[in-house]
Short mmCIF file of C-alpha atoms in Angstrom, two decimals:
data_model
loop_
_atom_site.label_atom_id
_atom_site.label_comp_id
_atom_site.label_asym_id
_atom_site.label_seq_id
_atom_site.Cartn_x
_atom_site.Cartn_y
_atom_site.Cartn_z
CA UNK A 1 32.28 139.49 141.29
CA UNK A 2 31.79 135.81 140.58
CA UNK A 3 29.80 133.37 142.76
CA UNK A 4 31.81 131.07 144.93
CA UNK A 5 31.56 128.61 147.83
CA UNK A 6 31.22 130.01 151.40
CA UNK A 7 32.72 126.86 152.87
CA UNK A 8 36.32 126.53 153.60
CA UNK A 9 38.03 125.41 150.46
CA UNK A 10 39.79 122.56 152.28
CA UNK A 11 36.35 121.02 152.86
CA UNK A 12 35.59 120.89 149.10
CA UNK A 13 36.01 117.86 147.00
CA UNK A 14 38.47 117.74 144.05
CA UNK A 15 35.44 118.14 141.65
CA UNK A 16 34.23 121.19 143.63
CA UNK A 17 37.68 122.70 143.61
CA UNK A 18 38.07 122.21 139.90
CA UNK A 19 34.69 123.87 139.22
CA UNK A 20 35.75 126.82 141.44
CA UNK A 21 39.00 127.11 139.65
CA UNK A 22 37.23 127.07 136.27
CA UNK A 23 34.94 129.83 137.35
CA UNK A 24 37.73 131.98 138.66
CA UNK A 25 39.92 131.38 135.60
CA UNK A 26 37.10 132.75 133.49
CA UNK A 27 37.03 135.92 135.63
CA UNK A 28 40.80 136.16 135.44
CA UNK A 29 40.63 135.86 131.61
CA UNK A 30 38.03 138.53 131.39
CA UNK A 31 40.18 140.86 133.51
CA UNK A 32 43.22 140.15 131.34
CA UNK A 33 41.29 140.86 128.23
CA UNK A 34 40.43 144.28 129.38
CA UNK A 35 44.02 145.32 129.04
CA UNK A 36 43.89 147.44 132.13
CA UNK A 37 47.17 148.20 133.87
CA UNK A 38 46.78 148.31 137.66
CA UNK A 39 49.54 148.87 140.26
CA UNK A 40 49.55 148.41 144.05
CA UNK A 41 53.28 147.78 144.41
CA UNK A 42 54.63 150.73 146.35
CA UNK A 43 53.32 152.79 149.22
CA UNK A 44 53.13 156.13 147.23
CA UNK A 45 50.84 159.07 148.16
CA UNK A 46 48.10 159.62 145.72
CA UNK A 47 47.75 162.70 143.69
CA UNK A 48 44.90 163.86 145.96
CA UNK A 49 47.21 163.59 148.88
CA UNK A 50 50.04 165.50 147.13
CA UNK A 51 47.53 168.14 146.26
CA UNK A 52 47.01 168.91 149.94
CA UNK A 53 50.53 170.36 150.10
CA UNK A 54 50.15 172.53 146.94
CA UNK A 55 49.87 175.77 148.91
CA UNK A 56 53.63 175.29 149.56
CA UNK A 57 54.22 176.20 145.94
CA UNK A 58 53.91 179.75 146.91
CA UNK A 59 56.05 179.55 149.98
CA UNK A 60 58.29 180.59 151.70
CA UNK A 61 57.11 184.05 151.83
CA UNK A 62 60.40 185.19 153.42
CA UNK A 63 64.10 184.53 152.87
CA UNK A 64 65.22 184.55 156.51
CA UNK A 65 64.45 182.17 159.32
CA UNK A 66 63.41 183.20 162.92
CA UNK A 67 66.97 184.10 163.83
CA UNK A 68 67.38 186.41 160.78
CA UNK A 69 69.65 183.95 158.93
CA UNK A 70 69.33 184.07 155.09
CA UNK A 71 68.06 180.55 154.17
CA UNK A 72 69.26 180.93 150.55
CA UNK A 73 72.92 180.78 151.76
CA UNK A 74 75.28 178.10 153.12
CA UNK A 75 75.26 176.79 156.59
CA UNK A 76 72.86 175.50 159.24
CA UNK A 77 73.95 171.82 158.98
CA UNK A 78 71.44 170.56 161.55
CA UNK A 79 68.57 172.27 159.84
CA UNK A 80 66.30 175.17 160.80
CA UNK A 81 65.66 175.32 164.56
CA UNK A 82 61.93 176.11 164.18
CA UNK A 83 61.32 172.99 161.94
CA UNK A 84 63.27 170.86 164.41
CA UNK A 85 61.12 172.16 167.17
CA UNK A 86 57.94 171.12 165.41
CA UNK A 87 59.16 167.56 164.77
CA UNK A 88 60.91 167.23 168.10
CA UNK A 89 57.48 167.65 169.65
CA UNK A 90 55.95 165.06 167.24
CA UNK A 91 58.72 162.52 167.75
CA UNK A 92 59.00 163.10 171.61
CA UNK A 93 62.67 164.22 171.67
CA UNK A 94 64.45 167.46 172.49
CA UNK A 95 65.41 169.97 169.88
CA UNK A 96 69.08 169.44 170.32
CA UNK A 97 68.50 165.67 169.67
CA UNK A 98 67.10 166.17 166.19
CA UNK A 99 68.52 166.96 162.75
CA UNK A 100 66.51 168.24 159.82
CA UNK A 101 68.05 167.20 156.48
CA UNK A 102 67.20 166.55 152.94
CA UNK A 103 64.19 164.82 151.51
CA UNK A 104 65.09 161.22 152.15
CA UNK A 105 65.36 159.54 155.51
CA UNK A 106 66.67 156.34 153.70
CA UNK A 107 69.64 158.48 152.72
CA UNK A 108 70.20 159.31 156.36
CA UNK A 109 69.93 155.66 157.26
CA UNK A 110 72.56 154.79 154.55
CA UNK A 111 74.83 157.57 155.79
CA UNK A 112 74.68 156.34 159.35
CA UNK A 113 75.49 152.78 158.31
CA UNK A 114 78.40 153.89 156.11
CA UNK A 115 79.72 156.07 158.90
CA UNK A 116 79.49 153.08 161.29
CA UNK A 117 81.45 150.94 158.77
CA UNK A 118 84.09 153.56 158.22
CA UNK A 119 84.51 155.19 161.62
CA UNK A 120 82.54 153.27 164.25
CA UNK A 121 80.03 154.78 166.59
CA UNK A 122 80.95 156.91 169.60
CA UNK A 123 80.69 153.77 171.71
CA UNK A 124 82.43 151.41 169.26
CA UNK A 125 85.81 149.83 170.01
CA UNK A 126 86.69 150.03 166.31
CA UNK A 127 85.08 150.78 162.97
CA UNK A 128 82.53 148.19 161.98
CA UNK A 129 84.33 147.36 158.74
CA UNK A 130 87.21 145.92 160.85
CA UNK A 131 84.84 143.35 162.42
CA UNK A 132 85.07 139.78 160.93
CA UNK A 133 81.25 139.89 160.37
CA UNK A 134 78.43 142.31 160.90
CA UNK A 135 74.83 141.11 161.46
CA UNK A 136 71.58 142.90 161.78
CA UNK A 137 68.38 141.53 163.33
CA UNK A 138 65.38 141.99 160.94
CA UNK A 139 61.80 141.67 161.96
CA UNK A 140 59.73 139.98 159.27
CA UNK A 141 57.64 140.69 157.42
CA UNK A 142 59.53 143.90 157.18
CA UNK A 143 60.54 146.79 154.89
CA UNK A 144 62.34 145.60 151.71
CA UNK A 145 64.39 148.77 151.30
CA UNK A 146 65.99 148.14 154.87
CA UNK A 147 66.97 144.74 153.66
CA UNK A 148 68.24 145.89 150.34
CA UNK A 149 70.51 148.46 152.12
CA UNK A 150 72.03 145.91 154.38
CA UNK A 151 72.50 143.50 151.50
CA UNK A 152 74.24 146.19 149.41
CA UNK A 153 76.78 147.00 152.24
CA UNK A 154 77.50 143.28 152.82
CA UNK A 155 75.81 143.14 156.25
CA UNK A 156 74.41 139.72 157.18
CA UNK A 157 70.66 139.46 158.22
CA UNK A 158 69.03 137.29 160.77
CA UNK A 159 65.14 137.25 161.08
CA UNK A 160 62.73 137.36 163.95
CA UNK A 161 59.03 137.40 163.83
CA UNK A 162 57.14 140.64 163.83
CA UNK A 163 54.11 140.41 166.07
CA UNK A 164 51.13 142.66 166.77
CA UNK A 165 53.00 144.30 169.61
CA UNK A 166 56.45 144.48 167.94
CA UNK A 167 59.46 142.21 167.26
CA UNK A 168 59.68 138.87 169.23
CA UNK A 169 61.59 140.44 172.11
CA UNK A 170 62.69 137.13 173.60
CA UNK A 171 64.28 136.07 170.30
CA UNK A 172 65.89 139.51 169.79
CA UNK A 173 67.38 139.44 173.31
CA UNK A 174 68.65 135.88 172.88
CA UNK A 175 70.29 136.78 169.60
CA UNK A 176 71.77 140.11 170.71
CA UNK A 177 73.24 138.65 173.90
CA UNK A 178 74.79 135.63 172.25
CA UNK A 179 76.59 137.03 169.19
CA UNK A 180 78.99 140.09 169.23
CA UNK A 181 78.62 140.29 165.44
CA UNK A 182 75.07 141.32 165.86
CA UNK A 183 75.48 145.10 165.81
CA UNK A 184 71.96 146.33 165.44
CA UNK A 185 68.37 145.89 164.33
CA UNK A 186 65.65 147.47 162.34
CA UNK A 187 62.35 148.42 163.78
CA UNK A 188 59.38 150.26 162.17
CA UNK A 189 57.60 151.02 165.45
CA UNK A 190 54.30 152.60 164.44
CA UNK A 191 52.14 151.12 161.84
CA UNK A 192 54.92 148.91 160.71
CA UNK A 193 55.61 148.13 156.96
CA UNK A 194 53.77 145.92 156.02
CA UNK A 195 51.96 144.47 159.02
CA UNK A 196 50.62 147.66 160.62
CA UNK A 197 51.95 146.45 163.97
CA UNK A 198 52.63 149.01 166.75
CA UNK A 199 55.54 148.38 169.11
CA UNK A 200 54.22 148.39 172.63
CA UNK A 201 55.77 150.25 175.48
CA UNK A 202 56.70 146.88 177.06
CA UNK A 203 58.49 145.59 173.98
CA UNK A 204 60.22 149.00 173.43
CA UNK A 205 61.48 148.90 177.08
CA UNK A 206 62.85 145.44 176.68
CA UNK A 207 64.79 146.42 173.48
CA UNK A 208 66.13 149.49 175.22
CA UNK A 209 67.30 147.63 178.27
CA UNK A 210 68.44 144.26 177.06
CA UNK A 211 72.07 143.11 177.36
CA UNK A 212 73.92 142.80 174.09
CA UNK A 213 77.24 141.15 173.26
CA UNK A 214 78.20 144.12 171.12
CA UNK A 215 78.86 147.20 173.19
CA UNK A 216 77.74 149.41 170.31
CA UNK A 217 74.45 147.73 169.43
CA UNK A 218 72.15 150.12 167.52
CA UNK A 219 68.38 150.23 167.07
CA UNK A 220 67.49 151.82 163.78
CA UNK A 221 64.09 153.14 164.72
CA UNK A 222 62.40 154.02 161.45
CA UNK A 223 59.40 155.97 162.61
CA UNK A 224 58.15 156.57 159.03
CA UNK A 225 54.41 156.46 159.93
CA UNK A 226 54.44 158.17 163.28
CA UNK A 227 51.64 160.55 162.47
CA UNK A 228 50.01 158.51 159.64
CA UNK A 229 46.76 157.57 161.42
CA UNK A 230 43.68 156.22 159.77
CA UNK A 231 41.30 156.60 162.63
CA UNK A 232 40.65 158.96 165.49
CA UNK A 233 42.51 156.51 167.79
CA UNK A 234 45.89 158.11 167.25
CA UNK A 235 48.64 155.78 168.47
CA UNK A 236 51.66 157.31 170.18
CA UNK A 237 55.03 155.94 169.36
CA UNK A 238 57.10 154.63 172.20
CA UNK A 239 59.73 157.06 173.27
CA UNK A 240 62.71 154.81 172.51
CA UNK A 241 65.44 157.43 172.96
CA UNK A 242 64.42 158.23 176.50
CA UNK A 243 63.87 154.51 177.23
CA UNK A 244 67.42 153.72 176.09
CA UNK A 245 68.91 156.61 178.04
CA UNK A 246 67.04 155.52 181.13
CA UNK A 247 68.30 151.95 180.75
CA UNK A 248 71.92 153.08 180.54
CA UNK A 249 72.21 152.85 176.81
CA UNK A 250 71.93 156.53 175.74
CA UNK A 251 73.42 155.93 172.28
CA UNK A 252 71.62 152.74 171.33
CA UNK A 253 68.71 154.31 169.39
CA UNK A 254 68.81 156.24 166.17
CA UNK A 255 65.42 157.42 165.01
CA UNK A 256 64.49 158.27 161.47
CA UNK A 257 61.34 160.04 160.04
CA UNK A 258 60.44 162.27 157.13
CA UNK A 259 57.64 164.26 155.60
CA UNK A 260 57.81 162.23 152.38
CA UNK A 261 54.25 160.86 152.90
CA UNK A 262 53.16 164.17 154.68
CA UNK A 263 53.78 166.86 152.10
CA UNK A 264 55.65 165.87 148.80
CA UNK A 265 57.44 162.64 148.44
CA UNK A 266 60.10 164.13 146.23
CA UNK A 267 60.50 167.40 148.15
CA UNK A 268 60.01 166.63 151.81
CA UNK A 269 62.32 166.92 154.82
CA UNK A 270 63.94 164.02 156.58
CA UNK A 271 64.89 163.75 160.23
CA UNK A 272 67.44 161.96 162.42
CA UNK A 273 67.13 161.91 166.22
CA UNK A 274 69.34 160.30 168.86
CA UNK A 275 71.47 161.28 171.95
CA UNK A 276 73.03 164.67 171.80
CA UNK A 277 76.37 163.08 171.57
CA UNK A 278 75.46 160.76 168.72
CA UNK A 279 73.71 163.64 166.88
CA UNK A 280 77.05 165.54 167.16
CA UNK A 281 78.89 162.41 165.78
CA UNK A 282 76.56 162.27 162.85
CA UNK A 283 76.88 166.01 162.05
CA UNK A 284 80.71 165.88 162.30
CA UNK A 285 80.84 163.28 159.51
CA UNK A 286 78.04 164.89 157.49
CA UNK A 287 79.83 168.20 157.59
CA UNK A 288 82.72 166.73 155.55
CA UNK A 289 80.36 166.28 152.57
CA UNK A 290 77.61 168.99 153.02
CA UNK A 291 77.61 172.66 153.92
CA UNK A 292 73.90 172.59 154.83
CA UNK A 293 70.49 171.28 153.72
CA UNK A 294 67.92 172.94 151.62
CA UNK A 295 66.77 175.52 154.17
CA UNK A 296 64.44 177.21 151.66
CA UNK A 297 62.41 174.00 151.58
CA UNK A 298 62.59 173.71 155.29
CA UNK A 299 61.27 177.32 155.78
CA UNK A 300 58.56 176.44 153.31
CA UNK A 301 57.53 173.56 155.63
CA UNK A 302 57.67 175.74 158.75
CA UNK A 303 55.33 178.30 157.15
CA UNK A 304 52.99 175.69 155.88
CA UNK A 305 52.65 173.81 159.17
CA UNK A 306 53.13 176.60 161.69
CA UNK A 307 53.52 174.15 164.52
CA UNK A 308 53.08 170.52 165.52
CA UNK A 309 49.28 170.82 165.71
CA UNK A 310 49.40 172.01 162.01
CA UNK A 311 51.07 168.75 161.06
CA UNK A 312 48.37 166.79 163.03
CA UNK A 313 45.61 168.74 161.28
CA UNK A 314 47.18 168.14 157.91
CA UNK A 315 47.42 164.45 158.54
CA UNK A 316 43.76 164.19 159.38
CA UNK A 317 43.08 165.41 155.83
CA UNK A 318 45.31 162.54 154.55
CA UNK A 319 43.20 160.07 156.74
CA UNK A 320 40.00 161.35 155.12
CA UNK A 321 41.48 160.31 151.74
CA UNK A 322 43.17 157.12 152.81
CA UNK A 323 40.53 155.76 155.26
CA UNK A 324 38.02 154.77 152.61
CA UNK A 325 40.61 153.12 150.50
CA UNK A 326 41.71 150.82 153.36
CA UNK A 327 38.12 150.09 154.14
CA UNK A 328 37.51 149.16 150.48
CA UNK A 329 40.44 146.73 150.53
CA UNK A 330 38.91 144.97 153.65
CA UNK A 331 35.43 144.93 152.06
CA UNK A 332 36.50 143.28 148.85
CA UNK A 333 38.81 140.71 150.51
CA UNK A 334 36.20 139.96 153.22
CA UNK A 335 33.40 139.43 150.59
CA UNK A 336 35.58 137.39 148.28
CA UNK A 337 37.79 135.51 150.65
CA UNK A 338 36.22 135.63 154.16
CA UNK A 339 35.57 132.28 155.72
CA UNK A 340 37.28 130.30 152.93
CA UNK A 341 40.40 129.46 154.94
CA UNK A 342 42.84 130.54 152.13
CA UNK A 343 43.91 134.04 153.17
CA UNK A 344 44.33 136.34 156.20
CA UNK A 345 44.92 140.04 156.24
CA UNK A 346 45.19 142.93 158.65
CA UNK A 347 43.00 145.99 159.01
CA UNK A 348 45.50 148.53 159.99
CA UNK A 349 44.63 151.69 161.98
CA UNK A 350 47.56 153.73 160.23
CA UNK A 351 50.38 153.39 157.85
CA UNK A 352 50.43 152.59 154.13
CA UNK A 353 49.93 148.83 153.70
CA UNK A 354 47.76 145.78 154.04
CA UNK A 355 49.57 142.64 154.84
CA UNK A 356 48.06 139.64 153.00
CA UNK A 357 49.01 136.06 153.83
CA UNK A 358 47.80 133.33 151.47
CA UNK A 359 48.23 129.53 151.67
CA UNK A 360 51.80 128.55 152.04
CA UNK A 361 53.46 127.93 148.75
CA UNK A 362 50.98 130.02 146.73
CA UNK A 363 52.15 133.62 147.06
CA UNK A 364 54.41 133.52 144.03
CA UNK A 365 51.61 131.94 141.98
CA UNK A 366 49.23 134.62 143.01
CA UNK A 367 51.60 137.37 142.02
CA UNK A 368 52.27 135.74 138.65
CA UNK A 369 48.47 135.33 137.99
CA UNK A 370 47.96 139.01 138.92
CA UNK A 371 50.63 140.02 136.42
CA UNK A 372 48.84 137.99 133.58
CA UNK A 373 45.72 139.97 134.46
CA UNK A 374 47.48 143.38 134.23
CA UNK A 375 47.89 143.83 137.98
CA UNK A 376 51.41 144.62 139.37
CA UNK A 377 51.84 143.39 142.95
CA UNK A 378 54.99 143.59 145.10
CA UNK A 379 57.04 140.42 144.43
CA UNK A 380 56.22 137.59 146.77
CA UNK A 381 58.98 137.50 149.48
CA UNK A 382 59.78 141.27 149.19
CA UNK A 383 59.14 141.68 152.92
CA UNK A 384 61.87 139.29 153.81
CA UNK A 385 65.70 139.50 153.44
CA UNK A 386 67.00 138.66 149.98
CA UNK A 387 63.35 138.46 148.86
CA UNK A 388 63.11 134.93 150.24
CA UNK A 389 59.90 134.06 152.15
CA UNK A 390 60.49 130.58 153.44
CA UNK A 391 56.77 129.80 153.44
CA UNK A 392 55.93 131.67 150.11
CA UNK A 393 52.87 133.10 151.89
CA UNK A 394 53.29 136.82 152.19
CA UNK A 395 52.15 139.55 149.85
CA UNK A 396 52.25 143.29 150.59
CA UNK A 397 49.35 145.35 149.26
CA UNK A 398 49.78 149.13 148.80
CA UNK A 399 46.34 150.78 148.35
CA UNK A 400 47.21 154.38 148.78
CA UNK A 401 48.05 155.55 145.23
CA UNK A 402 45.28 154.23 142.85
CA UNK A 403 41.98 156.05 142.64
CA UNK A 404 39.13 154.13 144.24
CA UNK A 405 37.72 152.59 140.98
CA UNK A 406 41.09 151.12 140.13
CA UNK A 407 41.61 149.96 143.77
CA UNK A 408 38.37 147.99 143.72
CA UNK A 409 39.28 146.40 140.47
CA UNK A 410 42.77 145.53 141.74
CA UNK A 411 41.41 143.96 144.91
CA UNK A 412 38.88 141.96 142.97
CA UNK A 413 41.69 140.74 140.85
CA UNK A 414 43.81 139.77 143.85
CA UNK A 415 40.90 137.80 145.29
CA UNK A 416 40.41 136.00 141.97
CA UNK A 417 44.08 135.06 141.83
CA UNK A 418 44.21 133.94 145.51
CA UNK A 419 41.27 131.66 144.77
CA UNK A 420 42.77 130.18 141.65
CA UNK A 421 46.11 129.49 143.36
CA UNK A 422 44.41 127.94 146.39
CA UNK A 423 42.07 125.74 144.35
CA UNK A 424 45.00 124.46 142.32
CA UNK A 425 46.97 123.60 145.38
CA UNK A 426 44.20 122.03 147.32
CA UNK A 427 42.88 120.17 144.32
CA UNK A 428 46.28 118.68 143.69
CA UNK A 429 46.35 117.12 147.10
CA UNK A 430 42.95 115.49 146.61
CA UNK A 431 43.57 113.99 143.15
#
């Protein structure tokens, strides 16, 4: 670690900023000369986390489910009842409101969007594709794959700020009530990607009950991190499906989740939950292209977890691995950037990301500098629709996959790049 000023950089003179930049560039060059390849781009589980589920390699021990059905055969489109029971408890829904599918919840999201375009929802006046325009509300910073999916399907996006307690509900309500082309919105309600925000009960209630110009407005409630706690203070997700039903909009919410970051990312189980009627609608269309999910894998998960408490216990093992990594990110950033007025970041209590905001206009420069030093960062703006951050300030950090030694090196490099970019920008204003 290099020595640096402990004063806000904006207080430094042009000469002091130039000296700081020179020192940090030397550190940057030294890092680049090492030839190390570091990567904190995607929120992937580490090998140590994946190892936790390796006992599943010898499962299932049987070939039939609780009802005596042979899981190796066709059928069971909604998934194994016993697995649905486990995750119904964890996601606060009833068993007949949840479907257990393949390994990807993102695939389920795409299926629902395509079905809405082709057929319309059970409360739609017509298929969405017959509308002149379709728009989704996207809280930002948000999940890049949500935005990419909408872009791929030609769905327009409008943004609202994501705050510590959830999306800006006033702005969401204003938009949804004023424009019938606004058919839905994304929400990552618990430890959101990338800010770590948790949607409060109050905000969830407002989203559930607000009036919308479109009669078939949908909340895509991507509860990807519902059980991904980093501390003993385990946040409970708002029960959006019950809230929507109680507000007279029983078909508004569609919830998604998966075990991709619980067991194995490539061989997990995804879940969809909604009203009983909307689940039936989903299965009706799914059944035209599938005769059933991988029930062998589902039974493997049932035997591995046993019950909902088994899932919670397993996730506490994940927290033991991930907690120190998130603490290390905060330690390095605090030591290198704290008090300098050039960056802010969150200290999440769950999820997979750290949200870093740098001086406006410098995020792209930070990412480019990092690449030169052998560190791959998520592209600046990735947390905004079309990859366009209007302030060029946001960078998503994914500390879960690298081993600790590499993570420390990566965060030191991030700090160095932030300082170079900030000194360059501030110095230019004082010349």
